Amino acid sequence: MKILIKDGQLIDPSQEINEVRNLLLSDGKINGYPSDTKELEMDSSVQVIDASGKVVSPGFIDLHVHLREPGFEHKETIRTGCLAAAAGGFTSVVCMPNTNPVNDNASVTEYILLKARTEGVVNVFPVGAITKGQKGQALAEIGEMREAGCVAISDDGRPVMNSRVMRHAMEYAKAFELPVISHAEDLNLSSDGVMNDGFTSTILGLRGIPNASEEIIVARDITLGELTGTHLHIAHVSTAGAVRLIRDAKKRGVKVTGEATPHHFTLNDKAVLNYDTSTKVNPPIRSREDMEAIREGLKDGVLDIIATDHAPHTEDEKKVEFDLAPFGISGLETALPLALRLVEDRILTLTELIRKLTFNPAQIIIRSNRGTLKPGAPADVVIFDPNKTVKVDRDKFFSKGRNTPFHGWRLSGQILYTIVGGEIVFSA
Ligand code: DOR
C-alpha cells in the first residue's frame, strides 16, 4: 500500500525542512519526496492525498496520557483513548501506570501492549510505576517492565514522597537507561486542596494547593537527578517557580526536561470562578503570572515538549460538588488548536511548535526513529489545516471523557488525516 501526499507544506523539525514537498509512504515507512509524481498518480495502487495549503508533519507524540485500562474502562479504554489520540493528530501515546492493577510489573505491561496491538490504532508506549502499587514504598519491577516494553518510570497521579526511595528509583532507572517522570507534588502541602491557592480560591471558599507544593519536589528531584545523573522529566509544569528551577538546572548541565500542558498555558485560575469541575485538574490551573511563565518557558526552550495529561473521567464523576470531583481534563482532541494559539500569539513559530509535539518527545522517551519524516522511519504522519476554524464539541469526542473546559470554544486548527505505520487511522 502506497500513499502519495501531494503539494503539502512539509514541516519536519528533525531535518529542518519547511517547504512545499511531496511525501511518499510505502510499506509502512517513509519512502521519500518524489518531485515527479506523474507515474505514481497513474498507478491505481497508490492513494493520492491532495495536501495543498495544508501542513504535513510527523505524527504527534504525547508523552502523558491516561488510557485507564485495565481497571477503569468506564472512563476510557485503550481503544477509545487511541481513537481520541488519532483524532487529535497523535500517532504515539505514552500511557501512565495509574490503572487497576497498577502497571508495576511485566504482566500488566504485556497486557497493555497486547490490547494496544489488537484494539489500538496508534502506537502505545507504557510507563511503569516507580513503586509497587504506587504506594511510594517498595520499588516496582523496573528491569522486568523495561524488558516488557516500558519506556520510562513514574508514579504519575501521585508523587514519591520518600526521597530515599526516589534516589534508589533514579539509580535503577539510570542502570536501565530509563527516564524518570516526576509528578512533582508535596502531598503534605497540597493536603486536601482542590484548586490553586490564591485570591480566587479565597473568594470561592475552596481549599488551595500552593505553588510551593510543586516547587519543593521539583527542587528535590533536580537535586537527586544531579546526584544520580539520571534523566529526569518534570511532568505538567504549572508554576513560575518550577520553570525557574528547571531553567537554572539546565544552565548547570543537569539532565532535566520539562513538559507543559495546553490547559496550563491557556487558562488561569479565574476559569474556576463558576465552580466548573471540568477545570479541576492536578496540578491546578494557576495564576496569570504562572501561565505567562509557562509560555515564556516554552519560548526559551526550558519546557521541551507539549503533552496533554489526557485524564478522562465520566460525566457522573464530574457532576458533583467541586470538592468531590476527580482531578483531570480530557485533552487529546483539543491539543493542536490550543497549541496553535501559541503561534498566533508569537510565542512559538509553527516549526518550534511541531518540534515540541514530535521530535522532542521522541528524543526524551521513545528509543526509536519516530517523530521524523526521514526516509526509512515509520510512516507516522499528520496532515492538518492550521487556519480552519473549529468549534470544540465534547459530544463529538472519540474519548469517553467529555471533561473539557474548552467546550464551545472557537479555535483554529483542524486535523485532516492521521496516518500510523502507513495506514490512515483518522480522516476528517
Ligand atoms: O488531573 C490529573 N488527573 N492529574 C494527575 O496527575 C492524574 C490524573 C488522573 O489520573 O486522573
Short mmCIF file of C-alpha atoms and ligand atoms in Angstrom, two decimals:
data_model
loop_
_atom_site.label_atom_id
_atom_site.label_comp_id
_atom_site.label_asym_id
_atom_site.label_seq_id
_atom_site.Cartn_x
_atom_site.Cartn_y
_atom_site.Cartn_z
CA MET A 1 0.00 0.00 0.00
CA LYS A 2 1.38 3.38 -1.03
CA ILE A 3 0.16 6.85 -0.13
CA LEU A 4 1.30 9.94 -2.01
CA ILE A 5 0.74 13.19 -0.11
CA LYS A 6 0.94 15.92 -2.73
CA ASP A 7 1.92 19.59 -2.50
CA GLY A 8 1.68 19.94 1.28
CA GLN A 9 3.75 22.33 3.37
CA LEU A 10 6.13 19.73 4.78
CA ILE A 11 7.39 20.70 8.22
CA ASP A 12 9.87 18.30 9.77
CA PRO A 13 11.91 19.98 12.52
CA SER A 14 14.16 16.90 12.81
CA GLN A 15 15.59 17.75 9.38
CA GLU A 16 14.86 21.47 9.42
CA ILE A 17 12.54 21.09 6.45
CA ASN A 18 9.80 23.68 5.98
CA GLU A 19 8.79 23.83 2.31
CA VAL A 20 6.24 22.58 -0.19
CA ARG A 21 7.21 18.95 -0.93
CA ASN A 22 5.52 15.71 -1.92
CA LEU A 23 5.77 12.82 0.51
CA LEU A 24 5.57 9.14 -0.44
CA LEU A 25 4.74 6.43 2.08
CA SER A 26 5.20 2.78 1.22
CA ASP A 27 5.28 -0.49 3.17
CA GLY A 28 4.57 1.35 6.41
CA LYS A 29 7.64 3.55 6.07
CA ILE A 30 8.59 7.00 4.82
CA ASN A 31 9.78 6.33 1.27
CA GLY A 32 10.92 9.79 0.13
CA TYR A 33 9.99 13.06 -1.51
CA PRO A 34 9.31 12.46 -5.22
CA SER A 35 9.32 15.62 -7.32
CA ASP A 36 7.88 13.96 -10.43
CA THR A 37 4.64 12.23 -9.39
CA LYS A 38 3.04 11.53 -12.81
CA GLU A 39 3.65 7.78 -12.77
CA LEU A 40 2.63 7.38 -9.16
CA GLU A 41 -0.62 9.23 -9.84
CA MET A 42 -1.44 6.85 -12.69
CA ASP A 43 -0.80 3.79 -10.51
CA SER A 44 -4.16 2.60 -9.11
CA SER A 45 -2.48 1.05 -6.09
CA VAL A 46 -1.30 4.47 -4.92
CA GLN A 47 -3.71 6.55 -2.82
CA VAL A 48 -3.20 10.22 -3.58
CA ILE A 49 -3.99 12.89 -0.97
CA ASP A 50 -4.03 16.50 -2.12
CA ALA A 51 -2.45 18.46 0.75
CA SER A 52 -2.05 21.81 -0.99
CA GLY A 53 -2.42 24.65 1.50
CA LYS A 54 -2.19 22.15 4.40
CA VAL A 55 0.63 21.23 6.79
CA VAL A 56 2.21 17.77 6.64
CA SER A 57 4.34 16.84 9.64
CA PRO A 58 5.49 13.82 11.65
CA GLY A 59 2.59 12.43 13.71
CA PHE A 60 2.37 14.00 17.15
CA ILE A 61 3.73 12.13 20.17
CA ASP A 62 2.01 12.62 23.53
CA LEU A 63 4.22 11.71 26.47
CA HIS A 64 1.43 12.00 29.01
CA VAL A 65 -1.84 10.13 28.60
CA HIS A 66 -4.10 8.15 30.93
CA LEU A 67 -5.68 5.30 28.97
CA ARG A 68 -7.36 3.91 32.13
CA GLU A 69 -7.29 0.26 31.03
CA PRO A 70 -7.01 -2.09 32.89
CA GLY A 71 -9.48 -1.30 35.64
CA PHE A 72 -11.22 1.94 34.74
CA GLU A 73 -12.79 1.04 31.41
CA HIS A 74 -15.87 3.15 32.28
CA LYS A 75 -13.61 6.23 31.93
CA GLU A 76 -11.63 5.14 28.86
CA THR A 77 -10.35 2.03 27.15
CA ILE A 78 -7.16 1.54 25.19
CA ARG A 79 -9.35 1.52 22.08
CA THR A 80 -11.28 4.76 22.79
CA GLY A 81 -8.13 6.50 24.03
CA CYS A 82 -6.30 5.54 20.83
CA LEU A 83 -9.21 6.74 18.68
CA ALA A 84 -9.15 10.07 20.54
CA ALA A 85 -5.40 10.28 20.02
CA ALA A 86 -5.78 9.67 16.28
CA ALA A 87 -8.50 12.36 16.07
CA GLY A 88 -6.07 14.74 17.78
CA GLY A 89 -3.24 14.02 15.32
CA PHE A 90 -1.26 11.84 17.73
CA THR A 91 0.35 8.73 16.28
CA SER A 92 2.05 7.68 19.52
CA VAL A 93 0.95 7.96 23.13
CA VAL A 94 2.81 7.22 26.33
CA CYS A 95 0.40 5.89 28.95
CA MET A 96 0.68 6.36 32.69
CA PRO A 97 0.63 3.47 35.16
CA ASN A 98 -2.22 4.55 37.48
CA THR A 99 -4.51 1.77 36.30
CA ASN A 100 -6.04 -1.05 38.35
CA PRO A 101 -3.95 -3.10 38.77
CA VAL A 102 -1.17 -0.54 38.65
CA ASN A 103 1.34 -1.13 35.85
CA ASP A 104 4.09 -2.14 38.26
CA ASN A 105 5.13 -5.46 36.75
CA ALA A 106 5.74 -7.06 33.37
CA SER A 107 2.39 -8.87 33.17
CA VAL A 108 0.41 -5.59 33.27
CA THR A 109 2.79 -4.02 30.73
CA GLU A 110 2.30 -7.02 28.45
CA TYR A 111 -1.48 -6.81 28.83
CA ILE A 112 -1.48 -3.12 27.83
CA LEU A 113 0.74 -3.79 24.83
CA LEU A 114 -1.38 -6.77 23.71
CA LYS A 115 -4.58 -4.70 23.93
CA ALA A 116 -2.88 -1.84 22.08
CA ARG A 117 -1.76 -4.17 19.28
CA THR A 118 -5.17 -5.78 18.88
CA GLU A 119 -7.54 -2.87 19.58
CA GLY A 120 -5.50 0.32 19.41
CA VAL A 121 -4.99 2.41 16.30
CA VAL A 122 -1.90 4.36 17.38
CA ASN A 123 1.42 3.31 18.91
CA VAL A 124 1.19 2.86 22.67
CA PHE A 125 4.25 3.07 24.92
CA PRO A 126 3.58 2.22 28.58
CA VAL A 127 5.20 3.88 31.58
CA GLY A 128 5.91 1.57 34.50
CA ALA A 129 5.28 2.60 38.09
CA ILE A 130 8.21 3.61 40.29
CA THR A 131 6.85 1.83 43.34
CA LYS A 132 4.66 -1.22 43.85
CA GLY A 133 1.00 -0.19 43.76
CA GLN A 134 2.19 3.44 43.51
CA LYS A 135 2.38 3.35 47.28
CA GLY A 136 5.73 5.15 47.41
CA GLN A 137 7.50 2.41 49.37
CA ALA A 138 8.96 -0.70 47.67
CA LEU A 139 10.38 -0.28 44.18
CA ALA A 140 8.43 -1.89 41.34
CA GLU A 141 9.95 -4.49 38.97
CA ILE A 142 11.76 -1.85 36.93
CA GLY A 143 14.07 -4.14 34.93
CA GLU A 144 11.30 -6.58 34.03
CA MET A 145 8.98 -3.78 32.96
CA ARG A 146 11.67 -2.33 30.74
CA GLU A 147 12.21 -5.75 29.20
CA ALA A 148 8.44 -5.98 28.60
CA GLY A 149 8.37 -2.61 26.81
CA CYS A 150 8.07 0.24 29.31
CA VAL A 151 9.78 3.43 28.14
CA ALA A 152 10.00 5.33 31.44
CA ILE A 153 9.04 5.06 35.10
CA SER A 154 6.70 7.34 37.03
CA ASP A 155 4.20 7.22 39.88
CA ASP A 156 2.19 9.87 37.99
CA GLY A 157 -1.03 10.80 39.72
CA ARG A 158 0.93 10.53 42.96
CA PRO A 159 4.39 11.74 43.90
CA VAL A 160 7.07 9.56 45.52
CA MET A 161 7.26 11.38 48.83
CA ASN A 162 10.17 9.41 50.31
CA SER A 163 13.41 10.95 48.98
CA ARG A 164 15.43 7.80 49.65
CA VAL A 165 13.03 5.71 47.58
CA MET A 166 13.19 8.30 44.79
CA ARG A 167 17.00 8.24 44.89
CA HIS A 168 17.06 4.45 44.55
CA ALA A 169 14.49 4.59 41.75
CA MET A 170 16.69 7.04 39.89
CA GLU A 171 19.74 4.83 40.34
CA TYR A 172 17.84 1.82 38.96
CA ALA A 173 16.40 3.89 36.12
CA LYS A 174 19.88 5.05 35.17
CA ALA A 175 21.15 1.47 35.06
CA PHE A 176 18.24 0.54 32.77
CA GLU A 177 18.57 3.74 30.73
CA LEU A 178 15.02 4.82 31.51
CA PRO A 179 13.96 8.42 32.20
CA VAL A 180 12.13 9.13 35.45
CA ILE A 181 8.97 11.22 35.07
CA SER A 182 8.23 13.28 38.14
CA HIS A 183 4.72 14.18 39.24
CA ALA A 184 6.00 16.96 41.49
CA GLU A 185 3.73 17.48 44.45
CA ASP A 186 4.38 17.65 48.17
CA LEU A 187 1.33 15.84 49.47
CA ASN A 188 1.66 17.34 52.94
CA LEU A 189 1.47 20.84 51.49
CA SER A 190 -1.22 20.22 48.89
CA SER A 191 -3.10 18.31 51.59
CA ASP A 192 -6.77 18.27 50.65
CA GLY A 193 -6.54 21.30 48.33
CA VAL A 194 -8.71 21.29 45.24
CA MET A 195 -7.51 24.33 43.25
CA ASN A 196 -4.73 26.90 43.06
CA ASP A 197 -4.07 28.61 46.38
CA GLY A 198 -4.68 32.34 45.92
CA PHE A 199 -7.20 35.14 45.65
CA THR A 200 -9.66 33.08 43.57
CA SER A 201 -9.65 30.14 45.98
CA THR A 202 -10.30 32.56 48.85
CA ILE A 203 -13.26 34.12 47.02
CA LEU A 204 -14.67 30.70 46.19
CA GLY A 205 -14.05 29.28 49.65
CA LEU A 206 -12.18 26.33 48.18
CA ARG A 207 -9.05 24.83 49.72
CA GLY A 208 -5.88 25.83 47.88
CA ILE A 209 -2.79 23.97 46.64
CA PRO A 210 0.19 26.35 46.94
CA ASN A 211 2.85 26.69 44.21
CA ALA A 212 5.41 25.60 46.79
CA SER A 213 3.87 22.13 46.78
CA GLU A 214 5.16 21.65 43.21
CA GLU A 215 8.38 23.61 43.56
CA ILE A 216 9.69 21.76 46.63
CA ILE A 217 9.53 18.44 44.80
CA VAL A 218 10.90 19.87 41.53
CA ALA A 219 13.88 21.18 43.54
CA ARG A 220 14.29 17.84 45.32
CA ASP A 221 14.11 15.80 42.13
CA ILE A 222 16.59 18.08 40.34
CA THR A 223 18.92 17.61 43.32
CA LEU A 224 18.51 13.83 43.10
CA GLY A 225 18.94 13.99 39.32
CA GLU A 226 22.25 15.75 39.88
CA LEU A 227 23.26 13.18 42.46
CA THR A 228 22.43 10.17 40.29
CA GLY A 229 22.95 11.50 36.75
CA THR A 230 19.56 10.10 35.71
CA HIS A 231 17.41 11.73 33.04
CA LEU A 232 14.63 13.50 34.93
CA HIS A 233 11.50 14.64 33.13
CA ILE A 234 9.18 17.03 35.01
CA ALA A 235 5.56 16.39 34.05
CA HIS A 236 2.85 19.05 33.73
CA VAL A 237 4.85 22.06 34.96
CA SER A 238 2.39 24.58 36.37
CA THR A 239 4.28 27.29 38.30
CA ALA A 240 6.69 30.12 37.52
CA GLY A 241 9.00 28.85 40.26
CA ALA A 242 9.17 25.37 38.71
CA VAL A 243 10.07 26.90 35.33
CA ARG A 244 12.82 28.92 37.06
CA LEU A 245 14.20 25.83 38.83
CA ILE A 246 14.33 23.84 35.58
CA ARG A 247 15.94 26.79 33.75
CA ASP A 248 18.68 27.07 36.40
CA ALA A 249 19.26 23.30 36.44
CA LYS A 250 19.57 23.19 32.65
CA LYS A 251 22.12 26.01 32.81
CA ARG A 252 24.19 23.86 35.20
CA GLY A 253 24.01 20.98 32.74
CA VAL A 254 21.59 18.79 34.71
CA LYS A 255 19.85 16.18 32.55
CA VAL A 256 16.33 17.51 33.04
CA THR A 257 13.48 18.13 30.61
CA GLY A 258 10.12 19.79 31.14
CA GLU A 259 6.60 19.49 29.83
CA ALA A 260 3.69 21.94 29.54
CA THR A 261 0.03 21.07 29.01
CA PRO A 262 -2.40 23.06 26.86
CA HIS A 263 -4.63 23.79 29.87
CA HIS A 264 -1.74 25.27 31.87
CA PHE A 265 -0.59 27.55 29.05
CA THR A 266 -4.15 28.59 28.08
CA LEU A 267 -6.11 29.12 31.29
CA ASN A 268 -5.62 30.87 34.61
CA ASP A 269 -7.44 30.13 37.84
CA LYS A 270 -10.23 32.62 37.07
CA ALA A 271 -11.57 29.79 34.90
CA VAL A 272 -12.65 28.09 38.14
CA LEU A 273 -14.85 31.05 39.22
CA ASN A 274 -18.10 29.31 38.25
CA TYR A 275 -17.12 26.10 40.11
CA ASP A 276 -16.91 24.25 36.79
CA THR A 277 -15.47 20.85 37.72
CA SER A 278 -14.07 20.40 34.21
CA THR A 279 -11.39 22.94 35.28
CA LYS A 280 -10.38 20.77 38.25
CA VAL A 281 -7.02 19.26 37.45
CA ASN A 282 -3.83 18.33 39.24
CA PRO A 283 -1.58 20.29 39.28
CA PRO A 284 -4.23 23.01 39.32
CA ILE A 285 -4.63 25.80 36.82
CA ARG A 286 -2.56 28.58 38.32
CA SER A 287 -2.41 32.39 38.28
CA ARG A 288 -1.98 34.53 35.16
CA GLU A 289 1.69 35.13 36.13
CA ASP A 290 2.30 31.37 36.27
CA MET A 291 0.59 30.89 32.91
CA GLU A 292 2.80 33.61 31.40
CA ALA A 293 5.92 31.95 32.87
CA ILE A 294 4.98 28.66 31.24
CA ARG A 295 4.56 30.37 27.88
CA GLU A 296 7.95 32.02 28.41
CA GLY A 297 9.44 28.63 29.31
CA LEU A 298 8.09 27.17 26.08
CA LYS A 299 9.51 30.10 24.15
CA ASP A 300 13.04 29.95 25.54
CA GLY A 301 13.22 26.15 25.42
CA VAL A 302 13.15 25.41 29.17
CA LEU A 303 9.97 23.44 28.53
CA ASP A 304 10.87 20.95 25.83
CA ILE A 305 7.53 19.40 24.99
CA ILE A 306 3.80 19.85 24.96
CA ALA A 307 1.86 16.90 26.40
CA THR A 308 -1.84 16.68 27.18
CA ASP A 309 -2.09 14.84 30.54
CA HIS A 310 -5.26 13.42 28.94
CA ALA A 311 -7.22 12.36 32.06
CA PRO A 312 -10.73 11.21 31.11
CA HIS A 313 -13.47 10.87 33.72
CA THR A 314 -17.19 10.16 33.34
CA GLU A 315 -19.86 12.84 33.43
CA ASP A 316 -21.32 11.37 36.62
CA GLU A 317 -17.97 11.51 38.38
CA LYS A 318 -17.52 15.18 37.43
CA LYS A 319 -21.15 16.25 38.07
CA VAL A 320 -20.66 16.71 41.80
CA GLU A 321 -19.52 19.48 44.15
CA PHE A 322 -16.10 20.88 43.20
CA ASP A 323 -14.55 19.40 46.36
CA LEU A 324 -15.63 15.88 45.45
CA ALA A 325 -14.90 15.77 41.71
CA PRO A 326 -11.85 13.85 40.46
CA PHE A 327 -8.90 15.80 39.01
CA GLY A 328 -8.41 15.67 35.25
CA ILE A 329 -9.07 17.11 31.80
CA SER A 330 -9.73 15.13 28.62
CA GLY A 331 -7.07 16.69 26.41
CA LEU A 332 -6.21 14.67 23.30
CA GLU A 333 -8.82 16.16 21.00
CA THR A 334 -8.20 19.85 21.72
CA ALA A 335 -4.40 19.89 21.92
CA LEU A 336 -3.49 21.09 18.42
CA PRO A 337 -5.91 24.06 18.18
CA LEU A 338 -4.97 25.22 21.69
CA ALA A 339 -1.26 24.86 20.89
CA LEU A 340 -1.68 26.82 17.65
CA ARG A 341 -2.67 29.82 19.76
CA LEU A 342 0.99 29.94 20.83
CA VAL A 343 1.86 30.54 17.18
CA GLU A 344 -0.88 33.15 16.81
CA ASP A 345 0.46 34.90 19.94
CA ARG A 346 4.04 34.75 18.55
CA ILE A 347 5.30 32.64 21.45
CA LEU A 348 6.47 29.88 19.07
CA THR A 349 6.90 29.54 15.34
CA LEU A 350 4.91 26.74 13.74
CA THR A 351 8.16 24.76 13.32
CA GLU A 352 9.05 25.19 17.00
CA LEU A 353 5.57 24.09 18.00
CA ILE A 354 5.72 20.97 15.83
CA ARG A 355 9.17 20.18 17.27
CA LYS A 356 7.66 20.16 20.78
CA LEU A 357 4.95 17.77 19.60
CA THR A 358 7.17 15.42 17.57
CA PHE A 359 10.95 15.29 17.62
CA ASN A 360 11.50 16.47 21.22
CA PRO A 361 9.15 13.92 22.83
CA ALA A 362 10.61 11.18 20.63
CA GLN A 363 14.09 12.09 21.87
CA ILE A 364 13.05 12.03 25.51
CA ILE A 365 11.25 8.73 25.73
CA ILE A 366 10.98 6.59 22.69
CA ARG A 367 14.18 4.94 21.70
CA SER A 368 13.32 4.70 18.03
CA ASN A 369 13.28 6.75 14.86
CA ARG A 370 9.83 8.27 15.43
CA GLY A 371 9.00 11.97 15.36
CA THR A 372 10.68 12.42 11.99
CA LEU A 373 9.91 12.14 8.27
CA LYS A 374 13.35 10.78 7.39
CA PRO A 375 13.23 8.06 4.72
CA GLY A 376 13.10 4.66 6.43
CA ALA A 377 11.30 5.96 9.55
CA PRO A 378 7.82 4.57 10.39
CA ALA A 379 5.15 6.27 8.25
CA ASP A 380 3.55 8.14 11.18
CA VAL A 381 2.23 11.36 9.67
CA VAL A 382 -0.36 14.03 10.38
CA ILE A 383 -1.95 16.42 7.89
CA PHE A 384 -3.72 19.46 9.28
CA ASP A 385 -5.17 22.79 8.30
CA PRO A 386 -3.85 25.39 10.77
CA ASN A 387 -6.32 28.04 9.62
CA LYS A 388 -9.62 26.14 9.60
CA THR A 389 -11.90 27.27 12.42
CA VAL A 390 -13.32 24.51 14.58
CA LYS A 391 -15.81 24.66 17.41
CA VAL A 392 -14.91 22.32 20.26
CA ASP A 393 -17.81 19.93 20.79
CA ARG A 394 -17.26 17.46 23.62
CA ASP A 395 -20.23 15.40 22.44
CA LYS A 396 -18.27 14.56 19.30
CA PHE A 397 -15.18 13.37 21.20
CA PHE A 398 -13.93 9.86 20.49
CA SER A 399 -12.73 9.78 24.09
CA LYS A 400 -15.20 8.58 26.69
CA GLY A 401 -14.02 11.56 28.75
CA ARG A 402 -16.10 14.63 27.94
CA ASN A 403 -14.48 16.57 30.77
CA THR A 404 -13.15 19.61 28.96
CA PRO A 405 -13.26 23.28 29.96
CA PHE A 406 -12.97 24.18 26.26
CA HIS A 407 -16.43 23.03 25.14
CA GLY A 408 -17.89 25.59 22.74
CA TRP A 409 -14.58 27.41 22.15
CA ARG A 410 -13.91 28.50 18.58
CA LEU A 411 -10.31 27.73 17.69
CA SER A 412 -8.16 27.43 14.58
CA GLY A 413 -6.68 24.12 13.50
CA GLN A 414 -8.30 21.00 12.12
CA ILE A 415 -6.73 17.56 11.88
CA LEU A 416 -7.45 16.18 8.41
CA TYR A 417 -5.57 12.88 8.33
CA THR A 418 -3.68 10.84 10.87
CA ILE A 419 -1.56 8.04 9.44
CA VAL A 420 0.12 5.36 11.57
CA GLY A 421 2.58 2.94 10.00
CA GLY A 422 1.26 3.88 6.57
CA GLU A 423 -2.43 3.25 7.49
CA ILE A 424 -4.98 6.06 7.64
CA VAL A 425 -6.46 5.80 11.13
CA PHE A 426 -8.35 9.09 11.14
CA SER A 427 -9.73 11.33 8.41
CA ALA A 428 -11.97 14.36 8.90
O1 DOR B 1 -5.54 15.88 36.95
C1 DOR B 1 -4.95 14.81 37.00
N1 DOR B 1 -5.56 13.66 36.68
N2 DOR B 1 -3.66 14.80 37.39
C2 DOR B 1 -3.00 13.67 37.62
O2 DOR B 1 -1.84 13.73 37.97
C3 DOR B 1 -3.67 12.37 37.45
C4 DOR B 1 -4.81 12.46 36.53
C5 DOR B 1 -5.72 11.26 36.56
O3 DOR B 1 -5.23 10.13 36.55
O4 DOR B 1 -6.94 11.45 36.55
#
